[in-house]
Each structure stands twice: as structure tokens, then as C-alpha cells.
Amino acid sequence: LSQVFTVPSEFAMIKRGALVSAMHRRLRARGLYVQDAFRVFDHDGNGVLSCSEFFSACRWLGLKMLPADVHEIVRQIDEDGDGLISPEDWLAWMKDVAEEDAAAAAAADSDPRASEAAPDLGAISVAQSQIEELGEVPAPRESDRSSRKKKGWFGFG
């Protein structure tokens, strides 16, 4: 697949879209909206997602990724370069499905039966796995990036 797209940004867009779509399907299967998921994934409650929290969220959703994949994704999501995913970063990255979720959440708010089916966010526990944070991991060299492109996320390549 990566050989079909000659411009790296095109392939990155395809990978991003595939991951966002997979995450969204799995979030909805668990009854979560994009905005709620961020709060659930923020294990320590500091308002941002670390690489470990994002890695743990992916595992909780059944997405198998290596820490190096998570580091690459966080680098792409993180707008200010601090190695953390802010709520704004998260919503911007998930923008294609976040707007759809916001409309669905608004419709659910007007349905009195929806509150009965909504999950209790405080009762959801995402088991945490520790991986190195971006400040602890050197940025990949160009040769590392080209070898990662051959395999890609989810083993596509």
C-alpha cells in the first residue's frame, strides 16, 4: 500500500484515517463519544494524555500497537510539541468523527431514555501500561522513519 502513494503525507493521511475510524468504531461499541473517551483515557486526571495513557487506551480498545507506533502518532497529534495530547489536540485529530459524535450526543441529550443507556464514565477503568514518554525517547532518525513506513501501523505495508 505504501508504494502506491508516492507522497508520504498521502500515506500518513490514509493511516490516520484508518486509525481514527478504528478507534471511533470501538469507542461507539463501548458506548463512548470522542469527548467522553478523552476523559476516560486521562487516567491521572491532569487534563492531557501521556504516551502511556494513549498506549493504554489503544490496548483497552483492542488496537495492537508498539510503543514506537504510539510515539509516532503522539508526535503527529501533539500541536505544541510538549509530548502530550491536549483535549484540543485530541478533538482536532478526531475531527472527522468528533463532529458526528457531537450531533449524536446532542440528540441523545434530548431523549430521556438515553440517560439510562449512557455509561458511567467514572466506573470505566482503563488498565495502565507504562511506556517511555516522548521526553525520554530520542526523535527518530530519517532512516528509522523510512523503515517504519514499510511496516506501518497495524502491520499494513
Short mmCIF file of C-alpha atoms in Angstrom, two decimals, residues 33-42 44-50 53-54 77-80 82-95 98-99:
data_model
loop_
_atom_site.label_atom_id
_atom_site.label_comp_id
_atom_site.label_asym_id
_atom_site.label_seq_id
_atom_site.Cartn_x
_atom_site.Cartn_y
_atom_site.Cartn_z
CA TYR A 33 -18.29 9.52 22.40
CA VAL A 34 -14.95 11.05 21.38
CA GLN A 35 -15.18 13.77 24.05
CA ASP A 36 -16.01 11.24 26.79
CA ALA A 37 -13.18 8.96 25.69
CA PHE A 38 -10.58 11.64 26.37
CA ARG A 39 -11.79 11.97 29.98
CA VAL A 40 -11.78 8.19 30.42
CA PHE A 41 -8.28 7.85 28.95
CA ASP A 42 -6.84 10.66 31.13
CA ASP A 44 -4.28 10.72 36.24
CA GLY A 45 -6.84 13.46 35.60
CA ASN A 46 -4.29 16.13 34.68
CA GLY A 47 -6.16 17.20 31.53
CA VAL A 48 -3.71 15.74 28.99
CA LEU A 49 -2.89 12.28 27.68
CA SER A 50 0.64 10.97 28.05
CA GLU A 53 -2.21 6.79 28.68
CA PHE A 54 -2.68 6.78 24.89
CA ILE A 77 -1.31 14.70 17.20
CA ASP A 78 0.61 16.98 19.57
CA GLU A 79 0.32 20.54 18.22
CA ASP A 80 2.58 22.31 20.72
CA ASP A 82 5.23 19.03 24.58
CA GLY A 83 4.82 15.26 24.07
CA LEU A 84 1.28 15.28 25.47
CA ILE A 85 -2.15 15.20 23.86
CA SER A 86 -4.37 18.07 24.99
CA PRO A 87 -8.17 17.95 24.63
CA GLU A 88 -7.81 20.37 21.69
CA ASP A 89 -5.19 18.10 20.05
CA TRP A 90 -7.48 15.08 20.56
CA LEU A 91 -10.55 16.77 19.06
CA ALA A 92 -8.56 18.15 16.13
CA TRP A 93 -7.13 14.69 15.39
CA MET A 94 -10.53 13.02 15.72
CA LYS A 95 -12.32 15.93 13.97
CA ALA A 98 -15.97 14.28 16.68
CA GLU A 99 -18.50 16.43 14.80
#
